[in-house]
Amino acid sequence: MASLSAVPANTAGPAYFTILSTNYLPKALTLADSLQRHHPGSELVVVVIDALRDDQLPALPPQRGVRQVSTTITGLPEHTVRQLATIYDLVEFATAIKPLVFRRLLEDSEQAVYLDPDTYLTAPMVELPGDLAATTGGILLTPHFLHPVTGDAQLSEGHLLTVGVYNLGFGAVDRRARDFLDWWWGHLEWECLWEPLSGLFVDQKWVDIGSVLFHAGAWQHPGYNVSVANLHERPIARDEDGFVVAGTGERLRLFHFHAFDTSRPEELSTRFDTSTAQLRTAEAVDALCREYADQLLRHEKDLAPAPPYPYARDTTGRRISRQLRRAYRVQLQAGAQLPSPFVAGDAEDFARWRRRSAWRSEGKELLGDAAKSVRIALPEEYGRLKERLPGLAEKVRGRFVRSSGIWG
């Protein structure tokens, strides 16, 4: 696969891209198949976060319309990419660089579209270019829900208070959105965290704010980003031309297969504690799942088994815990020059930092989480503490809570 800079950009239509670790390549290739089928001549740029350079990209069978690139597309130096891979887990890292890829693709294309690797086109996205152009801010997003939630939904409206209003498995921008992308990266560089106590869910909660500040369009078309979360309001049916959203007259354009697993073919999604098999009883949903599974299985068989995620462990094989990542982040933000866990020559220095310094930051972060938990779970007791021991309460608030930027 050639690098992004070596291949002429397709400027005739939107630039499409996805971001993943190597284990999601079969899903990305299945997405690329569907994109080629409904938008012949288009191209899916596949950003592989495992690869620092293009010569580290995994080998793929020949396939039209796929351009595999490394994290060089972000424009960040390698040491900065390693830092992001240290402070963030896999999902956080993959979502953090999204605005940088958008920004790079907009250098050559008027519009850019992000698609999660587990999304799948079932019809041409004919409305997309025009509806994006019609937005005020050059940003088009898909809300999880388009209508008030009824009792038969898999998720509640309250769930959106945790994960955000929009599902960013889809997002489209044009060149008018450059200020938004800069603002978004300004947060995601350090704050692309899954941290419920601070009200953060990787990139999505920030976009709840950014959609207002930068005049995003909340797309009301029911056929985009349909998933297990919103099938209750967008039931799928079939006609002679393919899949439709029942009762609306709209075609199903893009389906999002959250945590679809070919080893558990009876489930629509394996993300939930309870079974989703009941959703497969609808004939159209089952037919769509079987179509997707057939193509996904073909790519799973064609590709070699994915290697372990390279940023899960340091060069000595020791796992990098979530707490250690937070400690590293805190010290980097404070200006410390830290050894990398992913450079063999830094192994001794990283082990020394881990042993002598990291535990202090880890302990402080855990105490901060505990303090925030107390304030949330026991507000009356915390209020009494403030009245009786105002000095201690202010110390706890100032040392452990205020740094998050969240007050209450």
Short mmCIF file of C-alpha atoms in Angstrom, two decimals:
data_model
loop_
_atom_site.label_atom_id
_atom_site.label_comp_id
_atom_site.label_asym_id
_atom_site.label_seq_id
_atom_site.Cartn_x
_atom_site.Cartn_y
_atom_site.Cartn_z
CA MET A 1 0.00 0.00 0.00
CA ALA A 2 1.30 3.43 -0.90
CA SER A 3 1.59 6.32 1.50
CA LEU A 4 -0.95 9.13 1.49
CA SER A 5 1.50 11.65 0.01
CA ALA A 6 2.48 9.29 -2.81
CA VAL A 7 -1.01 8.76 -4.21
CA PRO A 8 -3.05 11.50 -5.92
CA ALA A 9 -6.10 12.41 -3.88
CA ASN A 10 -9.58 11.74 -5.18
CA THR A 11 -10.95 15.28 -5.36
CA ALA A 12 -14.13 14.37 -7.27
CA GLY A 13 -16.02 13.49 -4.08
CA PRO A 14 -15.61 13.36 -0.32
CA ALA A 15 -12.51 11.79 1.20
CA TYR A 16 -13.48 8.80 3.34
CA PHE A 17 -11.37 7.45 6.20
CA THR A 18 -11.37 5.17 9.19
CA ILE A 19 -8.96 4.69 12.12
CA LEU A 20 -8.15 1.35 13.72
CA SER A 21 -5.73 -1.09 15.26
CA THR A 22 -4.69 -4.08 13.15
CA ASN A 23 -7.27 -6.43 14.70
CA TYR A 24 -10.06 -4.38 13.06
CA LEU A 25 -8.67 -4.64 9.52
CA PRO A 26 -11.20 -7.30 8.40
CA LYS A 27 -14.03 -4.91 9.33
CA ALA A 28 -12.37 -2.01 7.54
CA LEU A 29 -11.96 -4.08 4.37
CA THR A 30 -15.62 -5.08 4.58
CA LEU A 31 -16.52 -1.39 4.91
CA ALA A 32 -14.30 -0.64 1.88
CA ASP A 33 -16.13 -3.32 -0.13
CA SER A 34 -19.46 -1.67 0.63
CA LEU A 35 -18.08 1.79 -0.19
CA GLN A 36 -16.82 0.57 -3.58
CA ARG A 37 -20.11 -1.16 -4.30
CA HIS A 38 -22.18 1.98 -3.73
CA HIS A 39 -19.62 4.65 -4.63
CA PRO A 40 -17.47 3.15 -7.41
CA GLY A 41 -14.10 4.84 -7.74
CA SER A 42 -14.09 6.14 -4.17
CA GLU A 43 -11.33 5.34 -1.72
CA LEU A 44 -11.20 4.47 1.96
CA VAL A 45 -8.11 5.77 3.76
CA VAL A 46 -7.34 3.29 6.55
CA VAL A 47 -5.25 4.83 9.34
CA VAL A 48 -3.47 2.08 11.29
CA ILE A 49 -2.48 3.35 14.73
CA ASP A 50 -0.12 0.38 15.24
CA ALA A 51 2.23 1.75 12.57
CA LEU A 52 4.48 4.74 13.26
CA ARG A 53 5.71 4.74 9.65
CA ASP A 54 4.31 3.46 6.39
CA ASP A 55 6.99 0.75 6.16
CA GLN A 56 5.46 -0.79 9.32
CA LEU A 57 1.99 -1.25 7.81
CA PRO A 58 0.61 -4.80 7.74
CA ALA A 59 0.47 -6.65 4.43
CA LEU A 60 -2.98 -6.75 2.83
CA PRO A 61 -4.33 -8.71 -0.11
CA PRO A 62 -4.91 -6.53 -3.19
CA GLN A 63 -8.20 -4.66 -2.91
CA ARG A 64 -9.59 -1.75 -4.88
CA GLY A 65 -10.35 1.46 -3.10
CA VAL A 66 -8.19 0.96 0.00
CA ARG A 67 -5.27 3.18 0.94
CA GLN A 68 -3.53 2.13 4.13
CA VAL A 69 -1.51 4.79 5.99
CA SER A 70 0.40 5.06 9.24
CA THR A 71 0.16 7.73 11.93
CA THR A 72 2.46 9.92 9.80
CA ILE A 73 -0.79 11.28 8.34
CA THR A 74 -1.30 13.21 11.59
CA GLY A 75 1.77 15.35 10.94
CA LEU A 76 2.97 14.69 14.47
CA PRO A 77 6.59 13.74 15.24
CA GLU A 78 7.12 10.08 16.18
CA HIS A 79 7.96 10.91 19.78
CA THR A 80 4.64 12.78 20.13
CA VAL A 81 2.74 9.83 18.67
CA ARG A 82 4.47 7.55 21.21
CA GLN A 83 3.41 9.91 23.98
CA LEU A 84 -0.21 9.76 22.83
CA ALA A 85 0.02 5.96 22.70
CA THR A 86 1.32 6.03 26.28
CA ILE A 87 -1.19 8.38 27.88
CA TYR A 88 -4.16 6.82 26.06
CA ASP A 89 -5.50 3.29 25.72
CA LEU A 90 -6.35 1.93 22.28
CA VAL A 91 -9.81 3.50 21.92
CA GLU A 92 -8.71 6.83 23.35
CA PHE A 93 -5.70 6.99 21.03
CA ALA A 94 -7.67 6.04 17.91
CA THR A 95 -10.30 8.69 18.59
CA ALA A 96 -7.86 11.40 19.69
CA ILE A 97 -6.19 11.74 16.29
CA LYS A 98 -9.47 12.01 14.35
CA PRO A 99 -9.39 15.83 13.93
CA LEU A 100 -5.80 15.69 12.68
CA VAL A 101 -6.73 13.21 9.95
CA PHE A 102 -9.75 15.31 8.99
CA ARG A 103 -7.50 18.34 8.73
CA ARG A 104 -4.96 16.52 6.52
CA LEU A 105 -7.58 15.15 4.13
CA LEU A 106 -9.19 18.56 3.73
CA GLU A 107 -5.95 19.79 2.19
CA ASP A 108 -6.84 17.80 -0.94
CA SER A 109 -10.63 17.37 -0.73
CA GLU A 110 -13.49 19.79 -0.16
CA GLN A 111 -15.27 17.33 2.15
CA ALA A 112 -14.03 14.56 4.47
CA VAL A 113 -16.07 11.78 6.05
CA TYR A 114 -15.09 9.59 9.00
CA LEU A 115 -16.62 6.10 9.21
CA ASP A 116 -16.02 3.67 12.05
CA PRO A 117 -14.42 0.46 10.75
CA ASP A 118 -17.52 -1.51 11.79
CA THR A 119 -19.93 0.59 9.72
CA TYR A 120 -21.35 -0.76 6.45
CA LEU A 121 -23.02 0.93 3.48
CA THR A 122 -26.24 -0.55 2.17
CA ALA A 123 -27.02 2.18 -0.40
CA PRO A 124 -25.27 5.20 -1.93
CA MET A 125 -24.99 8.15 0.45
CA VAL A 126 -26.53 10.48 -2.12
CA GLU A 127 -27.77 13.09 0.38
CA LEU A 128 -24.41 13.48 2.12
CA PRO A 129 -22.54 16.07 -0.02
CA GLY A 130 -25.54 18.37 -0.37
CA ASP A 131 -26.69 18.13 3.23
CA LEU A 132 -23.15 18.82 4.47
CA ALA A 133 -22.85 21.83 2.17
CA ALA A 134 -26.19 23.13 3.51
CA THR A 135 -24.99 23.23 7.14
CA THR A 136 -24.03 26.55 8.69
CA GLY A 137 -20.68 25.41 10.06
CA GLY A 138 -19.58 22.71 7.61
CA ILE A 139 -20.11 19.93 10.17
CA LEU A 140 -22.66 17.11 9.87
CA LEU A 141 -23.29 14.73 12.79
CA THR A 142 -25.69 11.88 13.52
CA PRO A 143 -27.53 11.94 16.87
CA HIS A 144 -28.00 8.60 18.61
CA PHE A 145 -31.76 9.24 18.72
CA LEU A 146 -34.04 11.33 16.52
CA HIS A 147 -37.17 10.92 18.68
CA PRO A 148 -37.99 10.61 22.39
CA VAL A 149 -37.07 7.13 23.57
CA THR A 150 -39.81 4.58 24.17
CA GLY A 151 -39.74 1.65 26.56
CA ASP A 152 -38.48 -0.90 24.03
CA ALA A 153 -35.12 0.78 23.37
CA GLN A 154 -31.85 -1.01 24.07
CA LEU A 155 -30.47 2.20 25.63
CA SER A 156 -32.10 5.08 27.47
CA GLU A 157 -31.86 8.82 26.94
CA GLY A 158 -29.98 8.90 30.23
CA HIS A 159 -27.21 6.86 28.60
CA LEU A 160 -26.47 9.86 26.40
CA LEU A 161 -25.51 11.84 29.50
CA THR A 162 -22.54 9.46 29.68
CA VAL A 163 -21.61 8.95 26.02
CA GLY A 164 -22.84 12.13 24.34
CA VAL A 165 -25.69 13.14 22.05
CA TYR A 166 -23.95 12.13 18.82
CA ASN A 167 -22.53 8.82 17.73
CA LEU A 168 -19.19 9.68 16.17
CA GLY A 169 -18.97 6.43 14.27
CA PHE A 170 -19.93 8.85 11.50
CA GLY A 171 -18.88 12.46 11.03
CA ALA A 172 -18.53 14.69 7.99
CA VAL A 173 -16.88 18.10 7.65
CA ASP A 174 -15.84 20.49 4.93
CA ARG A 175 -13.19 23.21 4.85
CA ARG A 176 -15.37 25.64 6.79
CA ALA A 177 -14.84 23.38 9.84
CA ARG A 178 -11.11 24.01 10.21
CA ASP A 179 -11.55 26.17 13.31
CA PHE A 180 -13.71 23.44 14.83
CA LEU A 181 -11.06 20.81 14.09
CA ASP A 182 -8.37 22.95 15.72
CA TRP A 183 -10.58 23.47 18.79
CA TRP A 184 -11.41 19.76 18.95
CA TRP A 185 -7.76 18.73 18.75
CA GLY A 186 -7.00 21.33 21.42
CA HIS A 187 -9.05 19.17 23.79
CA LEU A 188 -8.29 15.70 22.44
CA GLU A 189 -4.52 16.17 22.61
CA TRP A 190 -4.75 15.76 26.40
CA GLU A 191 -8.40 15.16 27.26
CA CYS A 192 -9.60 12.33 25.01
CA LEU A 193 -10.37 10.27 28.09
CA TRP A 194 -12.95 7.74 29.08
CA GLU A 195 -13.43 9.19 32.54
CA PRO A 196 -17.07 9.24 33.69
CA LEU A 197 -16.26 11.02 36.95
CA SER A 198 -15.09 14.00 34.91
CA GLY A 199 -17.95 13.73 32.42
CA LEU A 200 -15.69 12.58 29.58
CA PHE A 201 -16.29 9.91 26.96
CA VAL A 202 -13.32 10.11 24.60
CA ASP A 203 -14.09 12.42 21.64
CA GLN A 204 -17.89 12.42 21.84
CA LYS A 205 -18.70 14.60 24.85
CA TRP A 206 -16.45 17.36 23.54
CA VAL A 207 -18.47 17.43 20.33
CA ASP A 208 -21.65 18.02 22.32
CA ILE A 209 -20.05 21.39 23.16
CA GLY A 210 -18.38 21.94 19.80
CA SER A 211 -21.59 21.31 17.88
CA VAL A 212 -23.08 24.42 19.51
CA LEU A 213 -19.96 26.60 19.35
CA PHE A 214 -19.31 25.81 15.69
CA HIS A 215 -22.87 25.41 14.36
CA ALA A 216 -22.90 21.71 13.46
CA GLY A 217 -25.85 20.15 11.71
CA ALA A 218 -27.68 17.36 13.56
CA TRP A 219 -28.64 15.13 10.64
CA GLN A 220 -32.27 14.08 10.79
CA HIS A 221 -32.09 11.48 8.03
CA PRO A 222 -33.11 8.17 9.69
CA GLY A 223 -31.03 6.00 7.33
CA TYR A 224 -27.58 7.00 8.60
CA ASN A 225 -25.74 5.42 11.54
CA VAL A 226 -28.55 3.01 12.33
CA SER A 227 -27.46 0.56 15.03
CA VAL A 228 -28.49 -1.62 17.92
CA ALA A 229 -28.94 1.60 19.92
CA ASN A 230 -31.67 3.08 17.73
CA LEU A 231 -33.35 0.17 15.94
CA HIS A 232 -36.39 0.77 18.16
CA GLU A 233 -37.06 4.04 16.28
CA ARG A 234 -35.70 2.93 12.90
CA PRO A 235 -36.90 -0.62 12.21
CA ILE A 236 -35.45 -2.09 9.03
CA ALA A 237 -37.44 -3.65 6.21
CA ARG A 238 -36.63 -4.82 2.69
CA ASP A 239 -38.04 -4.04 -0.73
CA GLU A 240 -37.01 -4.88 -4.27
CA ASP A 241 -34.17 -2.34 -4.13
CA GLY A 242 -32.66 -3.34 -0.79
CA PHE A 243 -33.03 -2.15 2.78
CA VAL A 244 -35.28 0.66 3.97
CA VAL A 245 -36.21 2.28 7.26
CA ALA A 246 -39.75 0.98 7.75
CA GLY A 247 -42.53 3.53 7.74
CA THR A 248 -40.38 6.45 6.58
CA GLY A 249 -39.86 5.79 2.88
CA GLU A 250 -36.14 6.46 3.42
CA ARG A 251 -33.43 4.07 2.31
CA LEU A 252 -31.07 2.59 4.86
CA ARG A 253 -27.70 4.08 3.90
CA LEU A 254 -25.28 3.27 6.69
CA PHE A 255 -25.54 0.60 9.39
CA HIS A 256 -23.24 0.53 12.41
CA PHE A 257 -22.38 -2.98 13.60
CA HIS A 258 -21.36 -2.24 17.19
CA ALA A 259 -19.26 -5.17 18.48
CA PHE A 260 -20.50 -7.65 15.87
CA ASP A 261 -18.65 -10.95 16.35
CA THR A 262 -18.66 -13.66 13.68
CA SER A 263 -17.98 -16.26 16.37
CA ARG A 264 -21.36 -15.40 17.95
CA PRO A 265 -23.54 -15.10 14.85
CA GLU A 266 -26.81 -15.18 16.75
CA GLU A 267 -26.08 -11.78 18.35
CA LEU A 268 -26.46 -8.38 16.73
CA SER A 269 -23.98 -6.93 19.23
CA THR A 270 -21.78 -8.47 21.93
CA ARG A 271 -21.30 -5.18 23.78
CA PHE A 272 -24.18 -5.64 26.20
CA ASP A 273 -24.47 -7.78 29.32
CA THR A 274 -27.75 -9.15 28.01
CA SER A 275 -28.41 -10.88 24.70
CA THR A 276 -29.37 -8.91 21.59
CA ALA A 277 -30.50 -12.06 19.74
CA GLN A 278 -34.14 -10.90 19.92
CA LEU A 279 -33.29 -8.09 17.51
CA ARG A 280 -32.26 -10.67 14.91
CA THR A 281 -35.80 -12.03 14.75
CA ALA A 282 -36.73 -9.27 12.31
CA GLU A 283 -36.18 -10.79 8.86
CA ALA A 284 -34.51 -7.72 7.38
CA VAL A 285 -32.10 -7.30 10.29
CA ASP A 286 -31.15 -10.96 10.13
CA ALA A 287 -30.61 -10.76 6.37
CA LEU A 288 -28.39 -7.70 6.79
CA CYS A 289 -26.36 -9.44 9.51
CA ARG A 290 -25.89 -12.53 7.35
CA GLU A 291 -24.77 -10.41 4.40
CA TYR A 292 -22.28 -8.56 6.58
CA ALA A 293 -21.02 -11.73 8.29
CA ASP A 294 -20.37 -13.49 4.96
CA GLN A 295 -18.12 -10.67 3.75
CA LEU A 296 -16.45 -10.20 7.12
CA LEU A 297 -15.64 -13.90 7.41
CA ARG A 298 -14.01 -13.83 3.99
CA HIS A 299 -11.64 -11.07 5.06
CA GLU A 300 -10.96 -12.72 8.41
CA LYS A 301 -9.85 -15.86 6.54
CA ASP A 302 -7.72 -13.93 4.04
CA LEU A 303 -5.79 -11.95 6.66
CA ALA A 304 -3.13 -13.28 8.98
CA PRO A 305 -4.04 -13.22 12.70
CA ALA A 306 -3.54 -9.74 14.09
CA PRO A 307 -0.53 -9.25 16.35
CA PRO A 308 -1.11 -7.94 19.89
CA TYR A 309 -1.66 -4.22 20.21
CA PRO A 310 1.93 -2.91 20.42
CA TYR A 311 1.15 -0.15 22.92
CA ALA A 312 -0.43 -2.39 25.53
CA ARG A 313 2.97 -3.33 27.02
CA ASP A 314 6.38 -1.73 27.33
CA THR A 315 9.47 -3.11 25.59
CA THR A 316 10.11 -5.52 28.48
CA GLY A 317 6.62 -7.04 28.11
CA ARG A 318 5.14 -5.45 31.20
CA ARG A 319 1.52 -4.26 30.88
CA ILE A 320 0.86 -0.53 30.98
CA SER A 321 -2.11 -0.06 33.29
CA ARG A 322 -4.71 2.66 33.04
CA GLN A 323 -3.40 4.22 36.25
CA LEU A 324 0.15 4.29 34.86
CA ARG A 325 -1.06 5.99 31.69
CA ARG A 326 -2.76 8.67 33.78
CA ALA A 327 0.40 9.18 35.84
CA TYR A 328 2.47 9.57 32.67
CA ARG A 329 -0.05 12.08 31.32
CA VAL A 330 -0.04 14.17 34.48
CA GLN A 331 3.75 14.40 34.56
CA LEU A 332 4.03 15.17 30.84
CA GLN A 333 1.51 17.99 31.21
CA ALA A 334 3.57 19.34 34.09
CA GLY A 335 6.57 19.60 31.76
CA ALA A 336 8.50 16.47 32.73
CA GLN A 337 10.82 14.85 30.16
CA LEU A 338 9.92 11.18 30.44
CA PRO A 339 11.42 8.03 28.90
CA SER A 340 9.25 6.15 26.43
CA PRO A 341 7.93 2.68 27.26
CA PHE A 342 8.12 1.87 23.54
CA VAL A 343 11.81 2.61 22.90
CA ALA A 344 14.14 -0.23 23.85
CA GLY A 345 16.93 2.18 24.71
CA ASP A 346 14.66 3.84 27.31
CA ALA A 347 13.74 0.57 29.04
CA GLU A 348 15.92 1.03 32.12
CA ASP A 349 14.96 4.69 32.55
CA PHE A 350 11.27 3.87 32.13
CA ALA A 351 11.48 1.06 34.69
CA ARG A 352 13.22 3.44 37.09
CA TRP A 353 10.55 6.12 36.56
CA ARG A 354 7.84 3.52 37.06
CA ARG A 355 9.40 2.33 40.29
CA ARG A 356 10.43 5.64 41.83
CA SER A 357 8.09 8.34 40.54
CA ALA A 358 4.97 7.03 38.87
CA TRP A 359 3.39 5.71 42.06
CA ARG A 360 3.09 9.22 43.49
CA SER A 361 1.07 10.45 40.54
CA GLU A 362 -0.95 7.23 40.47
CA GLY A 363 -1.84 7.68 44.13
CA LYS A 364 -2.79 11.29 43.65
CA GLU A 365 -5.04 10.42 40.70
CA LEU A 366 -6.74 7.64 42.69
CA LEU A 367 -7.30 10.00 45.61
CA GLY A 368 -8.73 12.56 43.21
CA ASP A 369 -11.16 9.97 41.85
CA ALA A 370 -12.13 9.04 45.39
CA ALA A 371 -12.72 12.70 46.28
CA LYS A 372 -14.87 13.25 43.21
CA SER A 373 -16.79 10.05 43.96
CA VAL A 374 -17.54 11.21 47.49
CA ARG A 375 -18.81 14.56 46.26
CA ILE A 376 -21.07 12.84 43.72
CA ALA A 377 -22.29 9.88 45.81
CA LEU A 378 -22.49 11.62 49.18
CA PRO A 379 -23.27 15.28 48.50
CA GLU A 380 -24.94 15.93 51.85
CA GLU A 381 -22.07 14.41 53.79
CA TYR A 382 -19.61 16.43 51.74
CA GLY A 383 -21.66 19.54 52.44
CA ARG A 384 -21.43 18.88 56.18
CA LEU A 385 -17.67 18.37 55.83
CA LYS A 386 -17.42 21.78 54.17
CA GLU A 387 -19.35 23.36 57.06
CA ARG A 388 -17.40 21.67 59.85
CA LEU A 389 -13.92 21.54 58.27
CA PRO A 390 -13.87 24.18 55.53
CA GLY A 391 -10.09 24.19 55.32
CA LEU A 392 -9.88 20.43 54.69
CA ALA A 393 -12.74 20.53 52.19
CA GLU A 394 -11.09 23.33 50.23
CA LYS A 395 -7.76 21.48 50.26
CA VAL A 396 -9.41 18.35 48.88
CA ARG A 397 -11.27 20.36 46.28
CA GLY A 398 -8.24 22.38 45.22
CA ARG A 399 -5.79 19.50 45.12
CA PHE A 400 -7.86 16.69 43.66
CA VAL A 401 -10.95 18.12 42.00
CA ARG A 402 -10.25 21.57 40.58
CA SER A 403 -7.57 20.24 38.22
CA SER A 404 -10.31 18.48 36.24
CA GLY A 405 -11.97 21.83 35.46
CA ILE A 406 -15.26 20.57 36.86
CA TRP A 407 -16.86 22.51 39.71
CA GLY A 408 -19.85 21.84 41.88
#
